mmCIF file of C-alpha atoms in Angstrom:
data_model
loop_
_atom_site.group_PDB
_atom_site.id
_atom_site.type_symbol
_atom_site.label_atom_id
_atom_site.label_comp_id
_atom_site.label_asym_id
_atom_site.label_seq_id
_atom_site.Cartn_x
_atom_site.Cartn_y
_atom_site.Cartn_z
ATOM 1 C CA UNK A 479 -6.143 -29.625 88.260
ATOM 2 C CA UNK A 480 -3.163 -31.869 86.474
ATOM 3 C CA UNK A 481 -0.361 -32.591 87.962
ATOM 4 C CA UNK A 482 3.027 -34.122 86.817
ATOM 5 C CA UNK A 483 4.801 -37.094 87.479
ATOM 6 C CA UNK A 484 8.254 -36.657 87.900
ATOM 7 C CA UNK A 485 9.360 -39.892 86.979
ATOM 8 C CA UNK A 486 13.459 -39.288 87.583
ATOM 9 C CA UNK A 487 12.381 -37.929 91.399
ATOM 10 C CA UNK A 488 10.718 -41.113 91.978
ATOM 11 C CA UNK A 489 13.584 -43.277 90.175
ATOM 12 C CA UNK A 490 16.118 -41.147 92.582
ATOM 13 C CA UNK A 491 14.945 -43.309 95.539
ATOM 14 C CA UNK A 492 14.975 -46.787 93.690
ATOM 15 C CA UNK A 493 18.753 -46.193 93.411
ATOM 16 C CA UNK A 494 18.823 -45.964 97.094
ATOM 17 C CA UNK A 495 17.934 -49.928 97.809
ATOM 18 C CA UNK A 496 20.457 -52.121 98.951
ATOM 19 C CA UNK A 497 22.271 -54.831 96.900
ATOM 20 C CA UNK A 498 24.669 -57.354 97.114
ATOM 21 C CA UNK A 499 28.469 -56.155 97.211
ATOM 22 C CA UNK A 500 26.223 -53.164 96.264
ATOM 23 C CA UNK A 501 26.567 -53.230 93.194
ATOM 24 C CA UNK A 502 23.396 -51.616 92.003
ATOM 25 C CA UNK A 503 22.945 -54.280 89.269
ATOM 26 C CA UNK A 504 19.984 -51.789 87.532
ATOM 27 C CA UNK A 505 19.148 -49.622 84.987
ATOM 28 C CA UNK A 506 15.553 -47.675 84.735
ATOM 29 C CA UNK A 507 13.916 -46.544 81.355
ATOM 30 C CA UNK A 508 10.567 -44.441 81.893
ATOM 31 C CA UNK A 509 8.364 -45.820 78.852
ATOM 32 C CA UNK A 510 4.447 -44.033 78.970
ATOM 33 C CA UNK A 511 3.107 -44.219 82.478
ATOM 34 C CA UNK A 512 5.302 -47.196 83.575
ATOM 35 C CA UNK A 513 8.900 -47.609 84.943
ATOM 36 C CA UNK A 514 10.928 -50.236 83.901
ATOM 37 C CA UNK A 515 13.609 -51.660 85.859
ATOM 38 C CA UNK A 516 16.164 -53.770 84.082
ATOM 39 C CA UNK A 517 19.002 -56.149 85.186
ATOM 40 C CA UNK A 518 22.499 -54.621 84.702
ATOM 41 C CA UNK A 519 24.560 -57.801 83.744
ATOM 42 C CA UNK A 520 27.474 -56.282 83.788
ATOM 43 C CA UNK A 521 27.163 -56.135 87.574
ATOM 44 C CA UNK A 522 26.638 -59.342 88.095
ATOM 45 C CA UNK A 523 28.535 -61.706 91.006
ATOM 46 C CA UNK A 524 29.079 -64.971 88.783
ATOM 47 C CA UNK A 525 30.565 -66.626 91.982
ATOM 48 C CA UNK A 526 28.222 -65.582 95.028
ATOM 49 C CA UNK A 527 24.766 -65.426 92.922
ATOM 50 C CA UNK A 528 25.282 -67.419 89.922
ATOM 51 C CA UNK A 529 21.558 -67.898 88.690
ATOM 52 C CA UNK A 530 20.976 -64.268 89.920
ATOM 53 C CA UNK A 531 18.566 -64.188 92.679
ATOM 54 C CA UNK A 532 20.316 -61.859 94.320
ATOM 55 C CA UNK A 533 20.498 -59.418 91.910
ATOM 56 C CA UNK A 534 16.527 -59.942 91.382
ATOM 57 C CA UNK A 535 15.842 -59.419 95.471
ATOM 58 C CA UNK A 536 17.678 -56.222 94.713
ATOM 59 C CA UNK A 537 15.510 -54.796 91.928
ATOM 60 C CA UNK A 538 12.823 -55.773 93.734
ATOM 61 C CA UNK A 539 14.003 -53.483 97.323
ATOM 62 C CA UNK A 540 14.451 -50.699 94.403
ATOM 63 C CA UNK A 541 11.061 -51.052 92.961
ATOM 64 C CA UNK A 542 9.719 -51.010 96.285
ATOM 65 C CA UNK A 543 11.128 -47.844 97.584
ATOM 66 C CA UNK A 544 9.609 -46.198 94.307
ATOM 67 C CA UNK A 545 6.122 -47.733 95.098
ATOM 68 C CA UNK A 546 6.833 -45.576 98.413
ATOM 69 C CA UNK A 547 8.082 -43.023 96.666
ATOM 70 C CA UNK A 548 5.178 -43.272 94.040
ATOM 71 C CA UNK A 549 2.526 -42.652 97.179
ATOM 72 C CA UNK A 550 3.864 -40.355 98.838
ATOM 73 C CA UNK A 551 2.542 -37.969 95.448
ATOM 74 C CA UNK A 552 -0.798 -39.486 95.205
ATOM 75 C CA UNK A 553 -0.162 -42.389 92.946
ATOM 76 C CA UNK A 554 -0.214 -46.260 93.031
ATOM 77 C CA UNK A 555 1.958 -48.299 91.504
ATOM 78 C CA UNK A 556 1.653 -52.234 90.769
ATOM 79 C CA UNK A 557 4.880 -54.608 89.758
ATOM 80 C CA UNK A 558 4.836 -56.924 87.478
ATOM 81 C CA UNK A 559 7.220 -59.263 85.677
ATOM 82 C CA UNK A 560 8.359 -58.905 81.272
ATOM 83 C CA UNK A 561 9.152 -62.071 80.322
ATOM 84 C CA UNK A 562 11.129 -60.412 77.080
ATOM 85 C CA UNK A 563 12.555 -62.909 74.319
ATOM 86 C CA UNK A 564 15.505 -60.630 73.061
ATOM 87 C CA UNK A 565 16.363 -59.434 76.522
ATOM 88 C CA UNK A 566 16.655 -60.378 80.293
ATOM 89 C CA UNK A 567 13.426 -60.439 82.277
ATOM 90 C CA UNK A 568 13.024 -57.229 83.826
ATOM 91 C CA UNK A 569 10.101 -55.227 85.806
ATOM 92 C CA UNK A 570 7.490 -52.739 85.128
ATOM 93 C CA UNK A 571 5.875 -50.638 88.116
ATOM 94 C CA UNK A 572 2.565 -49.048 86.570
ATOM 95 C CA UNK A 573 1.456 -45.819 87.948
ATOM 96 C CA UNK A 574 -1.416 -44.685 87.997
ATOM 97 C CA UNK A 575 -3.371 -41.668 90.017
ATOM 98 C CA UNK A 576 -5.596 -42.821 93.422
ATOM 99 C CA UNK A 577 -7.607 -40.052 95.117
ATOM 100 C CA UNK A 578 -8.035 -42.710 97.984
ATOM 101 C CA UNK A 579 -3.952 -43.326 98.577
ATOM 102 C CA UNK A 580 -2.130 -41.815 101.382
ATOM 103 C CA UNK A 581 1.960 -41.813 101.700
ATOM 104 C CA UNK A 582 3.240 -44.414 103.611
ATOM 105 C CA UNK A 583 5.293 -43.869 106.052
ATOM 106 C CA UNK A 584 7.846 -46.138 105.589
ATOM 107 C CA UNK A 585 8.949 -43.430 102.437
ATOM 108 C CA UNK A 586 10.096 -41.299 105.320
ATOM 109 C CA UNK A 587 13.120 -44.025 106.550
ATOM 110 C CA UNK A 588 14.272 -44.528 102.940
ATOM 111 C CA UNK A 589 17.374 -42.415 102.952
ATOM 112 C CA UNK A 590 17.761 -43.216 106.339
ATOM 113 C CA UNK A 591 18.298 -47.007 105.498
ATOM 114 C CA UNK A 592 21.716 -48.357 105.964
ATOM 115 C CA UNK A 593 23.310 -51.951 106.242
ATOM 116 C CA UNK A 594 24.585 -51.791 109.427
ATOM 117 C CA UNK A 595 28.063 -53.573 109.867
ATOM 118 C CA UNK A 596 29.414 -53.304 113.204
ATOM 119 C CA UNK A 597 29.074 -55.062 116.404
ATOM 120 C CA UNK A 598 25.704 -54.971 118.065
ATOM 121 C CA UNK A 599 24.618 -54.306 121.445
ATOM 122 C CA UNK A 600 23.780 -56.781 123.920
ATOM 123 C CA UNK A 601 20.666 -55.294 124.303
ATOM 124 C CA UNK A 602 17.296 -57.326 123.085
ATOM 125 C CA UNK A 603 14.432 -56.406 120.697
ATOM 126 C CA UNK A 604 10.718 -55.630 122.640
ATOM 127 C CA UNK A 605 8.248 -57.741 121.416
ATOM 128 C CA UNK A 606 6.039 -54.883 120.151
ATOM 129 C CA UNK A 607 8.787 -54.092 117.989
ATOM 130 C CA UNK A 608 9.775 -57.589 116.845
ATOM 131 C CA UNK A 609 5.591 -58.626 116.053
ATOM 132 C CA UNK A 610 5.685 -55.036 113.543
ATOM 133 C CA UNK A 611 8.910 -56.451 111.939
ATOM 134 C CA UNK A 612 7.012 -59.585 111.326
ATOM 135 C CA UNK A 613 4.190 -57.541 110.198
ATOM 136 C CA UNK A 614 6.026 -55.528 107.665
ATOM 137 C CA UNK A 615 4.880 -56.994 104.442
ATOM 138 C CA UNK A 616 2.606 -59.090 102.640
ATOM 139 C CA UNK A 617 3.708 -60.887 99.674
ATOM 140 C CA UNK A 618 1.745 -63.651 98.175
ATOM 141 C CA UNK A 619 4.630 -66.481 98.492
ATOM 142 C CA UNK A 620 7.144 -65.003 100.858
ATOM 143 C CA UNK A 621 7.450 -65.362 104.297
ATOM 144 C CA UNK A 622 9.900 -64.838 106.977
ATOM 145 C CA UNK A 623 10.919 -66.595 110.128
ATOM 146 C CA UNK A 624 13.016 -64.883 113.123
ATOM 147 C CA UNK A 625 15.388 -66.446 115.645
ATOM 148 C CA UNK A 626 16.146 -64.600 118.970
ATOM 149 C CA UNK A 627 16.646 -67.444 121.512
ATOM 150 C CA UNK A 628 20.203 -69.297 122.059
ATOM 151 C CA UNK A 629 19.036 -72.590 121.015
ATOM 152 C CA UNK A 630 18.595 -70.791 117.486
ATOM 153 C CA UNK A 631 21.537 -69.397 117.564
ATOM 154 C CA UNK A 632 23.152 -72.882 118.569
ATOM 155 C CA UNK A 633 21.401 -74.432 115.280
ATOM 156 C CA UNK A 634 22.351 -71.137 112.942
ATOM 157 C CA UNK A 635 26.131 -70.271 113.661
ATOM 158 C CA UNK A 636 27.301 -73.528 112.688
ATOM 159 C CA UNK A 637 25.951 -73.025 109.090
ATOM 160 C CA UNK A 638 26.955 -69.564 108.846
ATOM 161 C CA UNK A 639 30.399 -70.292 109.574
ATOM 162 C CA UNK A 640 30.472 -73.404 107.262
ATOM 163 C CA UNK A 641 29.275 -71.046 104.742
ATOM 164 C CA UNK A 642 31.819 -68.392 105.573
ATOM 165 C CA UNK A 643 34.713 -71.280 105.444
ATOM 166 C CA UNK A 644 33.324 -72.392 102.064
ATOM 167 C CA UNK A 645 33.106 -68.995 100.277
ATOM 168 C CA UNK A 646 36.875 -67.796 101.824
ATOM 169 C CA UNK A 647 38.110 -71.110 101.070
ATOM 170 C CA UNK A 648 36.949 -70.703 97.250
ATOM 171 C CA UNK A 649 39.913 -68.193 95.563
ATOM 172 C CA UNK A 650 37.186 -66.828 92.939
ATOM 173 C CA UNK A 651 34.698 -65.960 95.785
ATOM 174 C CA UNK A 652 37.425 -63.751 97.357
ATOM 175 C CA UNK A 653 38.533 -62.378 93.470
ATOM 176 C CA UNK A 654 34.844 -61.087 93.397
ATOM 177 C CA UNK A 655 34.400 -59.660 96.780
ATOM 178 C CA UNK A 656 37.423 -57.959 96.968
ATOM 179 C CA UNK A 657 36.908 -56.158 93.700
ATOM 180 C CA UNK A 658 33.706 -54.403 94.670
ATOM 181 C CA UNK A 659 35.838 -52.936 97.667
ATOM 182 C CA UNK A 660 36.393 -49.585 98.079
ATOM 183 C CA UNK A 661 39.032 -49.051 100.064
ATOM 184 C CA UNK A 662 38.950 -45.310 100.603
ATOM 185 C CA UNK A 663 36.476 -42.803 100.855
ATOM 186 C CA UNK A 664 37.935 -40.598 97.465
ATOM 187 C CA UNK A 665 37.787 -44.505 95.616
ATOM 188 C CA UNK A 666 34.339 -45.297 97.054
ATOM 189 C CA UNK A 667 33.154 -41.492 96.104
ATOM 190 C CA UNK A 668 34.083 -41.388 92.672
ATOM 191 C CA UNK A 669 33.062 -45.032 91.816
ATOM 192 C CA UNK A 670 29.495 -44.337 93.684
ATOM 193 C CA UNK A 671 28.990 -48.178 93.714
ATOM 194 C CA UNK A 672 30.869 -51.129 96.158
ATOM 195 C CA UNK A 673 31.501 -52.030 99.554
ATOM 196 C CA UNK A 674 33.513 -48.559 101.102
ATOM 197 C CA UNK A 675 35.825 -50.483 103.578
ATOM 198 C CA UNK A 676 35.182 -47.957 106.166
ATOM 199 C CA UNK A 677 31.331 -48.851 106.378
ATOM 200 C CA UNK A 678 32.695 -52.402 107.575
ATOM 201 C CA UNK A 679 34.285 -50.348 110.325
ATOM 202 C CA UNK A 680 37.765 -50.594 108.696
ATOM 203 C CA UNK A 681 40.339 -47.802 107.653
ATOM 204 C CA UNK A 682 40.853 -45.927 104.899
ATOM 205 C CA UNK A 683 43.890 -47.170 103.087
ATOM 206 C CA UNK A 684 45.256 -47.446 99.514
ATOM 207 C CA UNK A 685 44.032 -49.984 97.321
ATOM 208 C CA UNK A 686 47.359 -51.901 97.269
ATOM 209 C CA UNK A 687 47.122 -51.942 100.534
ATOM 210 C CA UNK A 688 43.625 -53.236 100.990
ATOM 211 C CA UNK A 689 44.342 -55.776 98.665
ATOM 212 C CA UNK A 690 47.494 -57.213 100.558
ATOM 213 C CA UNK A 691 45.588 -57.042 103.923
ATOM 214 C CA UNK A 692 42.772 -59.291 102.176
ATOM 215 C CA UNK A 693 45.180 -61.437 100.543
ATOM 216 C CA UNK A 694 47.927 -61.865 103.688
ATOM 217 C CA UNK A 695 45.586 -61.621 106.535
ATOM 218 C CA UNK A 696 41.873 -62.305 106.258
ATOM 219 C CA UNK A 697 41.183 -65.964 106.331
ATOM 220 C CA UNK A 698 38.312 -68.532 106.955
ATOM 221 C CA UNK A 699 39.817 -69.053 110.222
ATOM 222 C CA UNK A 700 39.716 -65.096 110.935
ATOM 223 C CA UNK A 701 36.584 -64.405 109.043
ATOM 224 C CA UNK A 702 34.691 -67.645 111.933
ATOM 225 C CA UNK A 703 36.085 -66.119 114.432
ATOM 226 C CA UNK A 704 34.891 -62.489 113.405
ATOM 227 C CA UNK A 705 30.709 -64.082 112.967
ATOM 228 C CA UNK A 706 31.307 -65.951 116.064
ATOM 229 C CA UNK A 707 31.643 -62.321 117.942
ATOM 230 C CA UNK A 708 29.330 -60.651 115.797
ATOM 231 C CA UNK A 709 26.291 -63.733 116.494
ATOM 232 C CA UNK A 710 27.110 -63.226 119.820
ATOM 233 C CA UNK A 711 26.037 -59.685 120.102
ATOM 234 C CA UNK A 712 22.959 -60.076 117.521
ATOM 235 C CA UNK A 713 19.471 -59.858 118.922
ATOM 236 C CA UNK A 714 17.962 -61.817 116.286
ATOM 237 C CA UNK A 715 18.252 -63.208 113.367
ATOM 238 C CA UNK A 716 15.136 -63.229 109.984
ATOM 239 C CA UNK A 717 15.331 -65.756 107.394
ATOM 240 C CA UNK A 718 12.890 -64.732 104.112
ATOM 241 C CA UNK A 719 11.818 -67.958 102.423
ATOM 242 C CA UNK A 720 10.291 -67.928 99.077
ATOM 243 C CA UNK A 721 7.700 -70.492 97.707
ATOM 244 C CA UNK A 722 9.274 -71.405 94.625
ATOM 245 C CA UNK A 723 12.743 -70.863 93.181
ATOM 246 C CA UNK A 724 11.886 -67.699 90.300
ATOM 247 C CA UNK A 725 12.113 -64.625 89.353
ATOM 248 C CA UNK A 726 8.926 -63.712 90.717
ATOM 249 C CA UNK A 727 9.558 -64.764 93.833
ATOM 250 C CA UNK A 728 13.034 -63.671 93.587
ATOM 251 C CA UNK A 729 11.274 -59.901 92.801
ATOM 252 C CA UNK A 730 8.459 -60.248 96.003
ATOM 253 C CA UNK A 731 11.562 -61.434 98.301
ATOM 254 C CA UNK A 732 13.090 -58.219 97.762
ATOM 255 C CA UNK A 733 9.978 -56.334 98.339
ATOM 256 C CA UNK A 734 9.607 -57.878 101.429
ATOM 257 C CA UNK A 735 12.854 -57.073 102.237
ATOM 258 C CA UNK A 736 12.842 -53.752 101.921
ATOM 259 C CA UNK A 737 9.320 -52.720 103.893
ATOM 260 C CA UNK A 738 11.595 -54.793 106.562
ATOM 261 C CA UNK A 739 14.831 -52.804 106.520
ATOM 262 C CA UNK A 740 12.535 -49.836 106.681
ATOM 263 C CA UNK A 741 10.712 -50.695 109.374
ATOM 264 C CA UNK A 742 13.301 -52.017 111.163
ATOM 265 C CA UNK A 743 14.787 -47.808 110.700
ATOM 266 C CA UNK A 744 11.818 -46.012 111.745
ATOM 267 C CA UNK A 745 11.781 -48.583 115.069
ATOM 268 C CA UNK A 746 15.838 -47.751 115.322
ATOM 269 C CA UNK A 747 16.587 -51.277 114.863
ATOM 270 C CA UNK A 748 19.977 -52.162 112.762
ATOM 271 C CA UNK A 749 20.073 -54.954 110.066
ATOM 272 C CA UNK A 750 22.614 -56.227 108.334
ATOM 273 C CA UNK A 751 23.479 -59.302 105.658
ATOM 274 C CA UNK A 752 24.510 -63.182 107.512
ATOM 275 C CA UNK A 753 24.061 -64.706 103.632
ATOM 276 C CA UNK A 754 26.398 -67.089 103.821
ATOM 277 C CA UNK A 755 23.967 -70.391 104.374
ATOM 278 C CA UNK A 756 21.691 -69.276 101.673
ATOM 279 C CA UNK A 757 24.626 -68.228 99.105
ATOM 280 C CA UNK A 758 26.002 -71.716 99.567
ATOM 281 C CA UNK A 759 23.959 -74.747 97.837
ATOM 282 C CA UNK A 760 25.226 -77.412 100.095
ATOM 283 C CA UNK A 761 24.922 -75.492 103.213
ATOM 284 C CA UNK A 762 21.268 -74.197 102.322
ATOM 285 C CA UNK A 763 19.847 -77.718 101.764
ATOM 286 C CA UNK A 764 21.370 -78.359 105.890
ATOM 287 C CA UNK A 765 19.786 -74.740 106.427
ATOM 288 C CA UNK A 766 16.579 -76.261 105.018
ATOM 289 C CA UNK A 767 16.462 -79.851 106.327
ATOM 290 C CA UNK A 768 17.542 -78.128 110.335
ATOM 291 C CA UNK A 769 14.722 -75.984 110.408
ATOM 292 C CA UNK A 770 11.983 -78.520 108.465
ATOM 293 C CA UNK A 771 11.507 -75.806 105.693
ATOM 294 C CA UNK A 772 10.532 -78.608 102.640
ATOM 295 C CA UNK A 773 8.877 -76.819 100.788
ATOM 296 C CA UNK A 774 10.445 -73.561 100.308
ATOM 297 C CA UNK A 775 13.834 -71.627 99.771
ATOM 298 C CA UNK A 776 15.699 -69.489 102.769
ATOM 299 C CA UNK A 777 17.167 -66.730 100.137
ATOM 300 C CA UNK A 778 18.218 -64.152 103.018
ATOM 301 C CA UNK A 779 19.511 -64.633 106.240
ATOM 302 C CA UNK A 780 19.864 -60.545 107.969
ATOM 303 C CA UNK A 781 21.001 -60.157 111.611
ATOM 304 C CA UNK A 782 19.140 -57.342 113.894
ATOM 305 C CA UNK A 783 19.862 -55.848 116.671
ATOM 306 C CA UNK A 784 21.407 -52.130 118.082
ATOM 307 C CA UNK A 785 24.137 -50.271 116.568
ATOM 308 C CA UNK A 786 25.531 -46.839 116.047
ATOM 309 C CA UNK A 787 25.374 -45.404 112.630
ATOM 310 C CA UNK A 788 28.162 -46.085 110.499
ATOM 311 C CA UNK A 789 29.104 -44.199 107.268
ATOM 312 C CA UNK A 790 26.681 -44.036 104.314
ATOM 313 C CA UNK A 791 27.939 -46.178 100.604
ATOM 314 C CA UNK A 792 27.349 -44.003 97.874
ATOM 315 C CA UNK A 793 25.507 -44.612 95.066
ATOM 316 C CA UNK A 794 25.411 -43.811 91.772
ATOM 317 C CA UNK A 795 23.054 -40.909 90.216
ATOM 318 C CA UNK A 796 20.311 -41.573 88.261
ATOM 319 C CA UNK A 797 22.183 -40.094 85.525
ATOM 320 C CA UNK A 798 24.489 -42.988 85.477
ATOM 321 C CA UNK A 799 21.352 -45.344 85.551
ATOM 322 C CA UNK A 800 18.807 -44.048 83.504
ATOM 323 C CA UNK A 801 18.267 -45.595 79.622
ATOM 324 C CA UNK A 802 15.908 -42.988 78.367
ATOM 325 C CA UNK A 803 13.968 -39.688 79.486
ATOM 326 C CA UNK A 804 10.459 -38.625 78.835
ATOM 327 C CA UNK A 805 8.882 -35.311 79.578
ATOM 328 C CA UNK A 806 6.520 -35.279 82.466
ATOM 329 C CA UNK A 807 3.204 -36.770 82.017
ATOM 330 C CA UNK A 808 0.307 -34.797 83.299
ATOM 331 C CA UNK A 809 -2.246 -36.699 85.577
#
């Protein structure tokens, strides 16, 4: 007996990955038996990811949750990279029906995901749990080192503060961030994109507001000594490193990614951006040369470690993302 593929359902938990500033910087188009996922330049961060690897990592955690998503109803799905002439390079996930798949159960932990913001426990990750975060993925090209001792934390927090001092140093950096906050719950709800203040563990407050506190009162000085307490309560650290510097790589990263924030979930372990040493040029070649990494490009620094839950971001519907429709194909 056919059944249909309800291509907006499965699109409906791509919008759920995470991105930078979240900005959601996609939009999907549903074209025969393939979904396309297409850079949204208009959400780009010019200043924090200006040859837009970032934004890539991110439509590649999106494509991933649908290749979750995609299993979960008896189909497989395989990415692969449009190098278009007239447009930006974007991503097609075929799907196709496979009597032999079974869900995975990292689908279950996808709307469960969060970045988690807040201050850690001091409470350390068992090694059972840190080999299956190691074991998350597969990705021809990326791989992923983690750091839970204090002599790794010694050779790390210098390099994330530099890169913190650099980026709130640099008045265009803090232009950008601070215009993908949300600085209240009815600002973050409506926009359904950005970084909702509160999931940072800060106040609701009006926008004028927010924007005097950022302008008058966070610093470089306050923002080092803010990591220094956060690094001191984190029980580890991952750095993803890809192969070579591409889109392709860029896409697989974010795969990775993703399998690891969701495994990280279903284990109850939080995760959160440290970005700063990979963001910066200067301060990623020092990241690269410390930990002998020649070949190869650290792309995404994350913190682990225990948390409570903090608020959810929003996101926007797949209305608000979604090129073009198609009726339901029959498989």
């Amino acid at each position: 007996m056919k059944k249909s593929i309800d291509y907006e359902k499965l699109i409906s938990y791509g919008v759920r990955a995470p991105s930078g500033h979240n900005t959601q910087p996609w939009l999907f188009s549903i074209e025969s038996d393939e979904i396309h996922i297409h850079p949204d330049l208009t959400r780009t961060l010019p200043v924090v990811d200006g040859d837009n690897h970032a934004l890539y990592i991110s439509l590649g955690c999106a494509a991933e949750n649908i290749i979750l998503a995609a299993s979960k109803v008896g189909l497989s799905g395989d990415v692969s990279i449009s190098e278009s002439h007239d447009e930006a390079t974007y991503l097609k996930i075929s799907l196709s029906p496979d009597v032999a798949i079974e869900k995975d159960e990292l689908f279950d932990f996808i709307n469960r995901r969060q970045s988690t913001r807040n201050e850690y426990l001091q409470k350390q990750v068992p090694t059972e749990d840190l080999d299956a975060l190691k074991e998350s993925f597969e990705l021809d090209g990326i791989s992923m080192l983690t750091f839970t001792e204090s002599k790794d934390f010694d050779t790390l927090q210098p390099l994330i503060i530099e890169g913190s001092n650099n980026q709130f140093k640099n008045n265009r950096f803090v232009e950008e961030l601070v215009n993908w906050f949300r600085f209240s719950k009815s600002e973050a709800e409506e926009r359904g994109d950005g970084l909702w203040t509160q999931c940072m563990g800060l106040p609701n407050m009006p926008s004028f507001i927010g924007n005097i506190v950022m302008k008058y009162f966070v610093s470089a000085n306050s923002e080092a000594k803010r990591w220094k307490k956060l690094i001191g309560a984190t029980a580890g650290f991952a750095l993803f490193i890809a192969e070579k510097h591409d889109i392709l790589h860029w896409v697989r990263l974010g795969r990775a990614f993703q399998r690891f924030g969701l495994t990280a979930t279903k284990l109850g372990i939080s995760h959160a951006h440290v970005n700063m040493p990979c963001e910066e040029p200067e301060v990623r070649q020092k990241l690269i040369s410390e930990l002998n990494l020649d070949p190869g490009f650290p792309l995404l620094l994350i913190r682990f470690g225990y948390s409570e839950k903090m608020p959810f971001s929003f996101r926007r519907s797949v209305n608000e993302v979604l090129i073009n429709r198609k009726q339901e194909t029959y498989v």
